[in-house]
Coordinates of C-alpha atoms in Angstrom, one line a residue:
M20 CA 25.5 16.1 9.4
K21 CA 24.5 18.2 12.4
H22 CA 24.4 17.4 16.1
F23 CA 21.3 18.0 18.2
V24 CA 21.3 17.8 22.0
V25 CA 18.1 16.5 23.5
F26 CA 17.6 17.1 27.3
L27 CA 15.1 14.7 28.8
P28 CA 14.1 16.3 32.2
M29 CA 12.3 14.0 34.6
L30 CA 8.5 14.6 34.9
D31 CA 7.4 11.3 36.5
E32 CA 9.8 8.9 38.2
A33 CA 7.4 6.1 38.3
K34 CA 6.6 6.3 34.6
S35 CA 10.3 6.6 33.9
A36 CA 10.9 3.4 35.7
T37 CA 8.1 1.7 33.9
Y38 CA 9.1 2.8 30.4
R39 CA 12.9 2.6 30.9
P40 CA 13.2 -0.8 29.0
E41 CA 11.2 0.7 26.0
H42 CA 13.3 3.8 26.1
L43 CA 16.6 1.9 26.1
S44 CA 15.4 -0.4 23.3
Y45 CA 14.4 2.7 21.3
L46 CA 17.9 4.3 21.8
E47 CA 19.5 1.0 20.8
A48 CA 17.5 0.9 17.6
Q49 CA 18.5 4.6 16.9
R50 CA 22.1 3.8 17.7
G51 CA 22.0 0.9 15.3
Q52 CA 20.9 3.2 12.5
G53 CA 23.8 5.6 13.3
R54 CA 21.6 8.3 14.6
I55 CA 23.2 8.7 18.1
F56 CA 26.5 10.4 18.9
A57 CA 26.1 9.8 22.7
S58 CA 23.5 9.3 25.4
G59 CA 23.2 8.8 29.1
R60 CA 21.5 9.7 32.3
F61 CA 22.3 12.4 34.8
T62 CA 23.5 10.9 38.1
D63 CA 21.5 13.3 40.2
G64 CA 18.2 11.8 38.9
A65 CA 17.3 15.0 36.9
G66 CA 16.8 13.0 33.7
G67 CA 19.1 12.3 30.8
M68 CA 20.5 13.5 27.5
V69 CA 20.7 12.2 23.9
I70 CA 22.9 13.7 21.2
Y71 CA 21.5 12.9 17.8
K72 CA 23.2 13.1 14.4
A73 CA 20.6 14.4 12.0
E74 CA 20.3 16.4 8.8
S75 CA 17.8 18.9 10.3
L76 CA 16.1 20.0 13.5
E77 CA 12.8 18.6 12.2
E78 CA 14.4 15.1 11.8
A79 CA 15.9 15.2 15.3
T80 CA 12.7 16.5 16.8
A81 CA 10.7 13.6 15.3
W82 CA 13.1 11.1 16.9
A83 CA 12.9 12.9 20.3
E84 CA 9.1 13.0 20.1
N85 CA 9.0 9.2 19.4
D86 CA 11.1 8.3 22.5
P87 CA 8.8 6.2 24.8
Y88 CA 9.7 8.5 27.7
V89 CA 8.2 11.4 25.8
L90 CA 5.3 9.5 24.3
H91 CA 4.2 8.3 27.8
G92 CA 4.7 11.5 29.7
A93 CA 7.6 10.3 31.8
R94 CA 9.9 13.0 30.5
R95 CA 9.6 16.2 28.5
Y96 CA 12.3 17.2 26.0
E97 CA 14.2 20.3 25.1
I98 CA 16.3 20.2 21.9
H99 CA 19.1 22.5 20.7
E100 CA 21.5 22.3 17.7
W101 CA 25.0 21.8 19.0
D102 CA 27.9 23.4 17.2
M103 CA 30.5 20.9 18.3
V104 CA 34.1 22.0 18.2
Q105 CA 36.6 19.2 17.7

């Protein structure tokens, strides 16, 4: 299993506020399926980050693209495979 860091930079604060409940429900569903290592917002309002556990970049990208924030244009996303050292 690989880890993929998804940065969700803010594009539209009003849309982010509107779609926050959908976004949080989406993350809860992903977490319930064991797909999320960690997630949270940046305290400076710049956006947030999700670290997915996935088999491939394509799989993690599909999850990121289906986030309500991304679907509704509240946030964009940037994704990178993370070589986590334990």
